[in-house]
Structure formats: C-alpha cells, structure tokens
PDB file of C-alpha atoms and ligand atoms in Angstrom:
ATOM      1  CA  MET K  25       1.551 -13.402 -11.328  1.00 55.00           C
ATOM      2  CA  THR K  26       2.702 -10.119  -9.943  1.00 73.00           C
ATOM      3  CA  GLY K  27       0.255  -7.263  -9.572  1.00 89.00           C
ATOM      4  CA  PRO K  28       1.038  -3.564 -10.119  1.00 95.00           C
ATOM      5  CA  VAL K  29       4.547  -2.484  -9.154  1.00 97.00           C
ATOM      6  CA  PRO K  30       5.666   0.962  -7.949  1.00 97.00           C
ATOM      7  CA  VAL K  31       8.570   2.297 -10.005  1.00 98.00           C
ATOM      8  CA  LEU K  32      10.152   5.265  -8.244  1.00 98.00           C
ATOM      9  CA  MET K  33      11.648   7.937 -10.496  1.00 98.00           C
ATOM     10  CA  TYR K  34      14.477   9.974  -9.002  1.00 98.00           C
ATOM     11  CA  HIS K  35      16.762  12.513 -10.653  1.00 97.00           C
ATOM     12  CA  ALA K  36      19.450  14.330  -8.641  1.00 98.00           C
ATOM     13  CA  VAL K  37      20.323  13.497  -5.046  1.00 98.00           C
ATOM     14  CA  ALA K  38      21.875  16.727  -3.841  1.00 97.00           C
ATOM     15  CA  ARG K  39      22.490  18.825  -0.768  1.00 96.00           C
ATOM     16  CA  GLU K  40      22.371  22.083  -2.709  1.00 94.00           C
ATOM     17  CA  PRO K  41      20.684  21.489  -6.065  1.00 93.00           C
ATOM     18  CA  ASN K  42      20.689  24.318  -8.574  1.00 93.00           C
ATOM     19  CA  ALA K  43      17.497  26.009  -9.737  1.00 93.00           C
ATOM     20  CA  LEU K  44      17.242  23.752 -12.792  1.00 92.00           C
ATOM     21  CA  THR K  45      17.264  20.446 -10.917  1.00 93.00           C
ATOM     22  CA  ARG K  46      15.851  21.453  -7.549  1.00 95.00           C
ATOM     23  CA  ASP K  47      12.200  20.404  -7.901  1.00 95.00           C
ATOM     24  CA  LEU K  48      13.011  16.886  -9.080  1.00 95.00           C
ATOM     25  CA  SER K  49      15.910  16.371  -6.679  1.00 97.00           C
ATOM     26  CA  VAL K  50      15.872  14.888  -3.196  1.00 98.00           C
ATOM     27  CA  SER K  51      18.261  15.597  -0.337  1.00 98.00           C
ATOM     28  CA  PRO K  52      20.652  12.845   0.791  1.00 98.00           C
ATOM     29  CA  GLU K  53      18.743  12.622   4.093  1.00 98.00           C
ATOM     30  CA  GLN K  54      15.407  12.361   2.311  1.00 98.00           C
ATOM     31  CA  PHE K  55      16.722   9.553   0.126  1.00 98.00           C
ATOM     32  CA  ALA K  56      18.126   7.652   3.116  1.00 98.00           C
ATOM     33  CA  GLU K  57      14.824   8.026   4.970  1.00 98.00           C
ATOM     34  CA  GLN K  58      12.845   6.860   1.917  1.00 98.00           C
ATOM     35  CA  MET K  59      14.983   3.734   1.613  1.00 98.00           C
ATOM     36  CA  GLU K  60      14.323   3.045   5.321  1.00 98.00           C
ATOM     37  CA  THR K  61      10.612   3.301   4.510  1.00 98.00           C
ATOM     38  CA  VAL K  62      10.988   0.837   1.616  1.00 98.00           C
ATOM     39  CA  ARG K  63      12.717  -1.563   3.987  1.00 98.00           C
ATOM     40  CA  GLY K  64      10.235  -0.938   6.803  1.00 97.00           C
ATOM     41  CA  LEU K  65       7.272  -1.708   4.547  1.00 97.00           C
ATOM     42  CA  GLY K  66       8.881  -4.974   3.541  1.00 96.00           C
ATOM     43  CA  LEU K  67       9.233  -4.033  -0.137  1.00 97.00           C
ATOM     44  CA  THR K  68      12.045  -5.624  -2.141  1.00 97.00           C
ATOM     45  CA  PRO K  69      13.795  -3.563  -4.849  1.00 98.00           C
ATOM     46  CA  VAL K  70      14.506  -5.253  -8.180  1.00 98.00           C
ATOM     47  CA  THR K  71      16.075  -3.973 -11.402  1.00 98.00           C
ATOM     48  CA  THR K  72      14.117  -2.852 -14.453  1.00 98.00           C
ATOM     49  CA  ALA K  73      15.480  -5.791 -16.445  1.00 97.00           C
ATOM     50  CA  GLY K  74      14.497  -8.147 -13.624  1.00 97.00           C
ATOM     51  CA  LEU K  75      10.884  -6.961 -13.559  1.00 97.00           C
ATOM     52  CA  ALA K  76      10.534  -6.967 -17.350  1.00 97.00           C
ATOM     53  CA  ALA K  77      12.079 -10.431 -17.675  1.00 96.00           C
ATOM     54  CA  HIS K  78       9.588 -11.804 -15.197  1.00 96.00           C
ATOM     55  CA  TRP K  79       6.651 -10.157 -16.943  1.00 95.00           C
ATOM     56  CA  ARG K  80       7.874 -11.456 -20.298  1.00 94.00           C
ATOM     57  CA  THR K  81       8.262 -15.035 -19.057  1.00 93.00           C
ATOM     58  CA  PRO K  82       6.718 -15.448 -15.605  1.00 90.00           C
ATOM     59  CA  SER K  83       7.900 -19.041 -15.373  1.00 90.00           C
ATOM     60  CA  GLY K  84      11.470 -18.080 -16.298  1.00 88.00           C
ATOM     61  CA  SER K  85      12.429 -15.940 -13.305  1.00 86.00           C
ATOM     62  CA  ALA K  86      11.029 -15.326  -9.851  1.00 87.00           C
ATOM     63  CA  LEU K  87      10.123 -11.979  -8.300  1.00 92.00           C
ATOM     64  CA  PRO K  88       9.913 -11.225  -4.579  1.00 93.00           C
ATOM     65  CA  PRO K  89       6.349 -10.875  -3.200  1.00 90.00           C
ATOM     66  CA  ASP K  90       6.344  -7.042  -2.969  1.00 95.00           C
ATOM     67  CA  PRO K  91       8.749  -5.697  -5.589  1.00 97.00           C
ATOM     68  CA  VAL K  92       9.605  -2.022  -6.099  1.00 98.00           C
ATOM     69  CA  LEU K  93      11.924  -0.334  -8.607  1.00 98.00           C
ATOM     70  CA  ILE K  94      14.307   2.467  -7.671  1.00 98.00           C
ATOM     71  CA  THR K  95      15.315   4.414 -10.794  1.00 98.00           C
ATOM     72  CA  PHE K  96      17.456   7.499 -11.419  1.00 98.00           C
ATOM     73  CA  ASP K  97      17.381   9.538 -14.641  1.00 98.00           C
ATOM     74  CA  ASP K  98      20.078  11.594 -16.424  1.00 98.00           C
ATOM     75  CA  GLY K  99      23.152  10.612 -14.342  1.00 98.00           C
ATOM     76  CA  TYR K 100      23.733  13.195 -11.594  1.00 98.00           C
ATOM     77  CA  GLU K 101      26.904  12.960  -9.538  1.00 98.00           C
ATOM     78  CA  GLY K 102      24.996  12.707  -6.244  1.00 98.00           C
ATOM     79  CA  VAL K 103      23.667   9.291  -7.249  1.00 98.00           C
ATOM     80  CA  HIS K 104      27.196   7.990  -6.696  1.00 98.00           C
ATOM     81  CA  ARG K 105      28.108  10.244  -3.789  1.00 98.00           C
ATOM     82  CA  TYR K 106      24.930   9.932  -1.730  1.00 98.00           C
ATOM     83  CA  ALA K 107      22.606   7.229  -3.063  1.00 98.00           C
ATOM     84  CA  LEU K 108      25.060   4.409  -3.713  1.00 98.00           C
ATOM     85  CA  PRO K 109      26.225   4.057  -0.075  1.00 98.00           C
ATOM     86  CA  VAL K 110      22.593   3.906   1.085  1.00 98.00           C
ATOM     87  CA  LEU K 111      21.687   1.331  -1.567  1.00 98.00           C
ATOM     88  CA  ALA K 112      24.768  -0.704  -0.664  1.00 97.00           C
ATOM     89  CA  ARG K 113      23.927  -0.625   3.044  1.00 97.00           C
ATOM     90  CA  HIS K 114      20.501  -2.118   2.322  1.00 98.00           C
ATOM     91  CA  GLY K 115      21.677  -4.378  -0.502  1.00 97.00           C
ATOM     92  CA  PHE K 116      19.117  -2.706  -2.784  1.00 98.00           C
ATOM     93  CA  PRO K 117      19.522  -2.945  -6.553  1.00 98.00           C
ATOM     94  CA  ALA K 118      18.471   0.066  -8.666  1.00 98.00           C
ATOM     95  CA  THR K 119      18.526   1.310 -12.257  1.00 98.00           C
ATOM     96  CA  LEU K 120      20.351   4.385 -13.565  1.00 98.00           C
ATOM     97  CA  PHE K 121      19.307   5.760 -16.969  1.00 98.00           C
ATOM     98  CA  VAL K 122      22.173   7.798 -18.414  1.00 98.00           C
ATOM     99  CA  SER K 123      22.046  10.476 -21.076  1.00 98.00           C
ATOM    100  CA  THR K 124      25.421   9.490 -22.474  1.00 98.00           C
ATOM    101  CA  GLY K 125      26.260  12.938 -23.865  1.00 98.00           C
ATOM    102  CA  TRP K 126      25.762  14.432 -20.387  1.00 98.00           C
ATOM    103  CA  ILE K 127      28.169  12.105 -18.557  1.00 98.00           C
ATOM    104  CA  ARG K 128      31.542  13.763 -17.910  1.00 97.00           C
ATOM    105  CA  GLY K 129      34.308  12.475 -20.170  1.00 95.00           C
ATOM    106  CA  ASP K 130      35.021  11.648 -23.792  1.00 93.00           C
ATOM    107  CA  HIS K 131      31.439  11.738 -25.072  1.00 95.00           C
ATOM    108  CA  ASP K 132      30.368  14.924 -23.285  1.00 93.00           C
ATOM    109  CA  THR K 133      28.277  17.133 -25.574  1.00 95.00           C
ATOM    110  CA  GLY K 134      27.610  19.795 -22.939  1.00 91.00           C
ATOM    111  CA  GLY K 135      24.089  20.814 -22.008  1.00 90.00           C
ATOM    112  CA  ALA K 136      23.824  18.925 -18.717  1.00 93.00           C
ATOM    113  CA  LEU K 137      21.775  20.677 -16.055  1.00 91.00           C
ATOM    114  CA  ASP K 138      24.083  20.103 -13.083  1.00 94.00           C
ATOM    115  CA  THR K 139      27.228  18.214 -12.036  1.00 95.00           C
ATOM    116  CA  MET K 140      27.106  14.800 -13.658  1.00 97.00           C
ATOM    117  CA  LEU K 141      28.751  11.441 -13.015  1.00 98.00           C
ATOM    118  CA  ASP K 142      31.904  10.472 -14.881  1.00 98.00           C
ATOM    119  CA  TRP K 143      32.284   7.009 -16.440  1.00 98.00           C
ATOM    120  CA  ASP K 144      34.374   5.626 -13.578  1.00 98.00           C
ATOM    121  CA  GLN K 145      31.516   6.480 -11.246  1.00 98.00           C
ATOM    122  CA  VAL K 146      28.997   4.878 -13.614  1.00 98.00           C
ATOM    123  CA  ARG K 147      31.131   1.709 -13.634  1.00 98.00           C
ATOM    124  CA  SER K 148      31.346   1.827  -9.867  1.00 98.00           C
ATOM    125  CA  LEU K 149      27.546   2.033  -9.664  1.00 98.00           C
ATOM    126  CA  ALA K 150      27.246  -0.926 -12.052  1.00 98.00           C
ATOM    127  CA  ALA K 151      29.653  -2.898  -9.885  1.00 97.00           C
ATOM    128  CA  GLY K 152      27.469  -2.035  -6.895  1.00 96.00           C
ATOM    129  CA  GLY K 153      24.363  -3.664  -8.347  1.00 95.00           C
ATOM    130  CA  VAL K 154      22.924  -0.754 -10.324  1.00 98.00           C
ATOM    131  CA  GLU K 155      21.607  -1.649 -13.772  1.00 98.00           C
ATOM    132  CA  ILE K 156      22.767   0.955 -16.306  1.00 98.00           C
ATOM    133  CA  GLY K 157      20.069   1.809 -18.839  1.00 98.00           C
ATOM    134  CA  GLY K 158      19.873   4.300 -21.698  1.00 98.00           C
ATOM    135  CA  HIS K 159      18.222   7.744 -21.639  1.00 98.00           C
ATOM    136  CA  SER K 160      19.240   8.968 -25.158  1.00 98.00           C
ATOM    137  CA  HIS K 161      22.484  10.782 -25.978  1.00 98.00           C
ATOM    138  CA  THR K 162      21.575  14.477 -25.638  1.00 98.00           C
ATOM    139  CA  HIS K 163      18.179  14.282 -23.854  1.00 97.00           C
ATOM    140  CA  PRO K 164      15.851  15.617 -26.587  1.00 97.00           C
ATOM    141  CA  GLN K 165      12.085  15.135 -26.834  1.00 97.00           C
ATOM    142  CA  LEU K 166      12.373  11.985 -28.923  1.00 98.00           C
ATOM    143  CA  ASP K 167       8.880  12.179 -30.431  1.00 97.00           C
ATOM    144  CA  GLN K 168       9.792  15.547 -31.980  1.00 97.00           C
ATOM    145  CA  LEU K 169      12.826  14.230 -33.912  1.00 98.00           C
ATOM    146  CA  ASP K 170      12.901  13.028 -37.507  1.00 98.00           C
ATOM    147  CA  ASP K 171      13.759   9.372 -38.113  1.00 98.00           C
ATOM    148  CA  ASP K 172      17.498   9.877 -38.618  1.00 98.00           C
ATOM    149  CA  ALA K 173      17.961  12.028 -35.549  1.00 98.00           C
ATOM    150  CA  LEU K 174      15.861   9.666 -33.436  1.00 98.00           C
ATOM    151  CA  TRP K 175      17.839   6.632 -34.538  1.00 98.00           C
ATOM    152  CA  SER K 176      21.134   8.400 -33.917  1.00 98.00           C
ATOM    153  CA  GLU K 177      20.077   9.343 -30.347  1.00 98.00           C
ATOM    154  CA  LEU K 178      19.246   5.705 -29.563  1.00 98.00           C
ATOM    155  CA  VAL K 179      22.238   4.073 -31.229  1.00 98.00           C
ATOM    156  CA  ARG K 180      24.784   6.558 -29.855  1.00 98.00           C
ATOM    157  CA  CYS K 181      23.445   6.032 -26.375  1.00 98.00           C
ATOM    158  CA  ARG K 182      23.473   2.238 -26.739  1.00 98.00           C
ATOM    159  CA  ASP K 183      26.973   2.140 -28.223  1.00 98.00           C
ATOM    160  CA  VAL K 184      28.539   4.559 -25.729  1.00 98.00           C
ATOM    161  CA  VAL K 185      27.171   2.541 -22.791  1.00 98.00           C
ATOM    162  CA  ALA K 186      28.366  -0.682 -24.433  1.00 98.00           C
ATOM    163  CA  GLY K 187      31.832   0.794 -25.025  1.00 98.00           C
ATOM    164  CA  GLU K 188      32.181   2.152 -21.483  1.00 98.00           C
ATOM    165  CA  LEU K 189      30.667  -0.783 -19.604  1.00 98.00           C
ATOM    166  CA  GLY K 190      31.317  -3.752 -21.849  1.00 97.00           C
ATOM    167  CA  ALA K 191      27.637  -4.665 -22.268  1.00 96.00           C
ATOM    168  CA  ARG K 192      24.749  -3.145 -24.163  1.00 98.00           C
ATOM    169  CA  PRO K 193      22.052  -1.525 -22.023  1.00 98.00           C
ATOM    170  CA  ALA K 194      18.854  -3.595 -21.886  1.00 98.00           C
ATOM    171  CA  SER K 195      16.481  -0.939 -20.533  1.00 98.00           C
ATOM    172  CA  PHE K 196      15.581   2.572 -21.664  1.00 98.00           C
ATOM    173  CA  ALA K 197      13.785   5.586 -20.182  1.00 98.00           C
ATOM    174  CA  TYR K 198      12.255   8.254 -22.438  1.00 98.00           C
ATOM    175  CA  PRO K 199      13.582  11.788 -21.772  1.00 97.00           C
ATOM    176  CA  TYR K 200      10.721  13.834 -20.267  1.00 95.00           C
ATOM    177  CA  GLY K 201       8.697  10.622 -20.507  1.00 94.00           C
ATOM    178  CA  TYR K 202       7.722  11.502 -24.097  1.00 94.00           C
ATOM    179  CA  SER K 203       7.266   8.668 -26.551  1.00 95.00           C
ATOM    180  CA  SER K 204       5.033   7.691 -29.467  1.00 97.00           C
ATOM    181  CA  ARG K 205       4.338   4.485 -31.316  1.00 97.00           C
ATOM    182  CA  ARG K 206       7.216   5.352 -33.689  1.00 98.00           C
ATOM    183  CA  VAL K 207       9.626   6.087 -30.815  1.00 98.00           C
ATOM    184  CA  ARG K 208       8.710   2.870 -29.003  1.00 98.00           C
ATOM    185  CA  ALA K 209       9.241   0.827 -32.182  1.00 98.00           C
ATOM    186  CA  ARG K 210      12.677   2.376 -32.718  1.00 98.00           C
ATOM    187  CA  VAL K 211      13.708   1.840 -29.113  1.00 98.00           C
ATOM    188  CA  ARG K 212      12.836  -1.800 -29.553  1.00 98.00           C
ATOM    189  CA  ARG K 213      14.691  -2.042 -32.870  1.00 98.00           C
ATOM    190  CA  ALA K 214      17.776  -0.495 -31.285  1.00 98.00           C
ATOM    191  CA  GLY K 215      17.883  -3.504 -29.018  1.00 98.00           C
ATOM    192  CA  PHE K 216      16.332  -2.230 -25.819  1.00 98.00           C
ATOM    193  CA  ALA K 217      14.110  -4.923 -24.308  1.00 98.00           C
ATOM    194  CA  GLN K 218      11.965  -2.571 -22.207  1.00 98.00           C
ATOM    195  CA  ALA K 219      11.391   1.130 -21.597  1.00 98.00           C
ATOM    196  CA  LEU K 220       9.967   3.324 -18.867  1.00 98.00           C
ATOM    197  CA  ALA K 221       7.706   6.343 -19.303  1.00 95.00           C
ATOM    198  CA  VAL K 222       6.648   8.774 -16.574  1.00 91.00           C
ATOM    199  CA  GLY K 223       2.946   8.497 -15.951  1.00 79.00           C
ATOM    200  CA  ASN K 224       2.179   8.785 -12.243  1.00 82.00           C
ATOM    201  CA  GLY K 225       0.709   5.376 -11.924  1.00 92.00           C
ATOM    202  CA  LEU K 226       1.937   1.959 -10.954  1.00 95.00           C
ATOM    203  CA  ALA K 227       3.628  -0.189 -13.591  1.00 97.00           C
ATOM    204  CA  ARG K 228       1.425  -3.048 -14.808  1.00 96.00           C
ATOM    205  CA  ARG K 229       2.203  -5.934 -17.088  1.00 95.00           C
ATOM    206  CA  GLY K 230      -0.664  -4.900 -19.382  1.00 95.00           C
ATOM    207  CA  GLN K 231       1.030  -1.558 -20.184  1.00 95.00           C
ATOM    208  CA  GLY K 232       3.459  -3.537 -22.344  1.00 95.00           C
ATOM    209  CA  PRO K 233       7.248  -3.564 -21.990  1.00 97.00           C
ATOM    210  CA  TYR K 234       7.757  -0.186 -23.752  1.00 97.00           C
ATOM    211  CA  ALA K 235       5.340   1.996 -21.779  1.00 96.00           C
ATOM    212  CA  LEU K 236       5.781   1.100 -18.124  1.00 97.00           C
ATOM    213  CA  GLN K 237       4.723   3.905 -15.822  1.00 96.00           C
ATOM    214  CA  ARG K 238       6.711   5.508 -13.026  1.00 97.00           C
ATOM    215  CA  LEU K 239       6.044   7.599  -9.929  1.00 96.00           C
ATOM    216  CA  THR K 240       7.835  10.934  -9.558  1.00 96.00           C
ATOM    217  CA  VAL K 241       9.632  11.596  -6.264  1.00 97.00           C
ATOM    218  CA  ARG K 242      10.241  15.299  -5.626  1.00 97.00           C
ATOM    219  CA  ARG K 243      12.057  17.420  -3.085  1.00 97.00           C
ATOM    220  CA  SER K 244       8.613  18.462  -1.837  1.00 97.00           C
ATOM    221  CA  THR K 245       7.492  14.827  -1.320  1.00 97.00           C
ATOM    222  CA  THR K 246       6.909  14.410   2.416  1.00 97.00           C
ATOM    223  CA  ALA K 247       7.556  11.208   4.348  1.00 97.00           C
ATOM    224  CA  GLU K 248       3.797  10.568   4.529  1.00 96.00           C
ATOM    225  CA  GLU K 249       3.338  11.161   0.814  1.00 95.00           C
ATOM    226  CA  PHE K 250       6.243   8.868   0.012  1.00 97.00           C
ATOM    227  CA  GLU K 251       4.734   6.101   2.090  1.00 96.00           C
ATOM    228  CA  ARG K 252       1.427   6.423   0.227  1.00 94.00           C
ATOM    229  CA  LEU K 253       3.207   6.666  -3.127  1.00 93.00           C
ATOM    230  CA  VAL K 254       5.281   3.553  -2.692  1.00 94.00           C
ATOM    231  CA  GLN K 255       2.183   1.616  -1.616  1.00 92.00           C
ATOM    232  CA  GLY K 256       0.207   2.859  -4.635  1.00 85.00           C
ATOM    233  CA  ARG K 257      -2.214   4.807  -2.451  1.00 81.00           C
ATOM    234  CA  ALA K 258      -1.400   8.373  -3.551  1.00 64.00           C
ATOM    235  CA  ILE K 259      -2.427   7.875  -7.121  1.00 56.00           C
ATOM    236  CA  THR K 260      -6.207   8.002  -7.282  1.00 50.00           C
ATOM    237  CA  ARG K 261      -6.279  11.432  -5.722  1.00 49.00           C
ATOM    238  CA  ASN K 262      -4.109  12.946  -8.479  1.00 51.00           C
ATOM    239  CA  PHE K 263      -5.607  11.011 -11.352  1.00 49.00           C
ATOM    240  CA  ALA K 264      -8.201  13.578 -12.451  1.00 49.00           C
ATOM    241  CA  ARG K 265      -5.675  16.375 -12.262  1.00 49.00           C
ATOM    242  CA  ASP K 266      -3.116  14.434 -14.320  1.00 49.00           C
ATOM    243  CA  ARG K 267      -5.729  13.673 -16.981  1.00 48.00           C
ATOM    244  CA  ALA K 268      -6.589  17.343 -17.217  1.00 45.00           C
ATOM    245  CA  LEU K 269      -2.908  18.111 -17.612  1.00 46.00           C
ATOM    246  CA  THR K 270      -2.598  15.564 -20.408  1.00 47.00           C
ATOM    247  CA  LYS K 271      -5.542  17.098 -22.251  1.00 44.00           C
ATOM    248  CA  GLY K 272      -4.052  20.570 -22.202  1.00 45.00           C
ATOM    249  CA  TYR K 273      -0.647  19.190 -22.919  1.00 46.00           C
ATOM    250  CA  ALA K 274      -0.424  19.727 -26.700  1.00 45.00           C
ATOM    251  CA  VAL K 275      -1.048  23.433 -26.268  1.00 44.00           C
ATOM    252  CA  VAL K 276       1.359  23.637 -23.388  1.00 47.00           C
ATOM    253  CA  ARG K 277       4.085  21.930 -25.353  1.00 56.00           C
ATOM    254  CA  ARG K 278       3.758  24.273 -28.333  1.00 48.00           C
ATOM    255  CA  ALA K 279       4.276  27.152 -25.961  1.00 49.00           C
ATOM    256  CA  ARG K 280       7.154  25.356 -24.344  1.00 52.00           C
ATOM    257  CA  GLN K 281       8.970  24.806 -27.609  1.00 50.00           C
ATOM    258  CA  VAL K 282       9.309  28.524 -27.970  1.00 49.00           C
ATOM    259  CA  ARG K 283      11.059  28.486 -24.631  1.00 48.00           C
ATOM    260  CA  ARG K 284      13.192  25.439 -25.297  1.00 50.00           C
ATOM    261  CA  LYS K 285      15.920  26.578 -22.932  1.00 49.00           C
ATOM    262  CA  ALA K 286      13.477  26.889 -20.093  1.00 48.00           C
ATOM    263  CA  ILE K 287      12.005  23.445 -20.657  1.00 47.00           C
ATOM    264  CA  ALA K 288      15.415  21.867 -20.419  1.00 50.00           C
ATOM    265  CA  ALA K 289      15.162  22.783 -16.768  1.00 50.00           C
ATOM    266  CA  ARG K 290      12.049  20.709 -16.316  1.00 51.00           C
ATOM    267  CA  VAL K 291      13.335  17.178 -16.164  1.00 52.00           C
TER     268      VAL K 291
HETATM  269 ZN1   ZN H  19      15.913  12.954 -18.036  1.00 77.85          ZN
END
C-alpha cells in the first residue's frame, strides 16, 4: 500500500509572465531544474488516473515505490512550449487540467488570464504522455453556482475535451481548489473518477478520490524549498498558518466577491 504522495500543482511556465499569472508561474529554467530534482531524488511521476486507479484497487495496478504527480492547471501555452520538452526528455508523465472555455479555438469564451494553449497543442501534450483532465469550462468558483450552472460547467468541460481528444476526461481539478459535498457529488455524476483540490498537504488514500490534496509550486519557490516540498518535509511548518487562513477564509471570500475581477488573477 502506498503512503502519502506529493502532487505538485503548477500553472503557467513562462519567461515573462503577466501580473495576473506571475506568482503561480515558474520560469522554464526553474521547471527544468525541479524535474532534475525529481529525478535526482529517485521519484517516479505517474498520472492522476494512475494514482487513483491504484488507490481504488491496489491489486489491480502497480505503482512505483516513490510516486509523484506533476499537474498543470488552466492550460497555459508555456506548458507546451517549455514543460513538454523537459517532460519528454525525462520520460515523465503529467496531468494537464484544462478550462475548456479558456483554450484558444472554437470553444473560447474569453476571460483567460494569459496566452493559452490551442487544441492542437493540447493533443500534442496528450500524445506526449500528458493526461488531459477537466478544470470546468469558464473557471468559476463551483461551490458558488446554482445546480444548473454547476452541471453545465462540468458537462461542457467533459464534452469539449471528449470532442477534441476523442476520449472523456477521467480526472478533474476544482478551480481555485474550491469544492463542497454538492460539487464533489456532481463531479462524480458527470463521470469524473477522481478530483484534485489544493490543500498544501500530501495526497493520501484516506482523503477519498474527490478531495486529493496538492502542493503549490510558485515562482518564489527556491530549489531548497522545492526539495523539501516534494519530499513532504515543508508541510508541517506551514500547517498552523494554513489553518488560520482557512478559518478567516469565509470573511475573506465575501470581500473578494466584491472584487471578482481581482480574484480572477489569483489562480
Ligand atoms: Zn485554475
């Protein structure tokens, strides 16, 4: 039985990120160095579907001894330009969670924060061993939507990915990490077999397949911090602070809703 697994959460990989995506981006050099660290520590990347399948039926599929997940949210163009060649060089699988209405092309609803992938690039990533998961259609806070709007966000996303790639997405990531019991139930009903939150802890089987936690990698994450993060050693230190943040969170979010445009810049 596999113990806790680090699930790395990336967003943009960019040389010159804009102000909206900067904090949660990494530079191409940073990403390449971090993948060297993953290799150097002897960790073996697996896909989200691979991890969840093993945790669902441990006897049904094997996992390497020290698995790690490399995930990207939203669908920024630099994931193809900069990350894919590095992943290919190492033979590392990864997972990309696309907000389908942000990807350039026929389904584009506008509202993306920076230059996004187009569908040819998404297909090229899939061909290169990247699992393509869903991240809603227009990237709303799903727990704030009424039932119809929530369902539409999930089904549009699922059907656009299926239409563009020829297979339904199996994994989902909640925009901003926000979910609720209702959201998780709908994600499951829409056919997603597992979903990732944000957290700032290691993913554990006991979290259940619809609330697996991830670790945020930022532009400010140093090489030393990354090494601790990916080994699950940077977490205890931040735990108290993150709990305090969660407690004050309801108040913070009410204030944020007034500044909805500004929050769009957050994740
Ligand atoms: Zn996102």
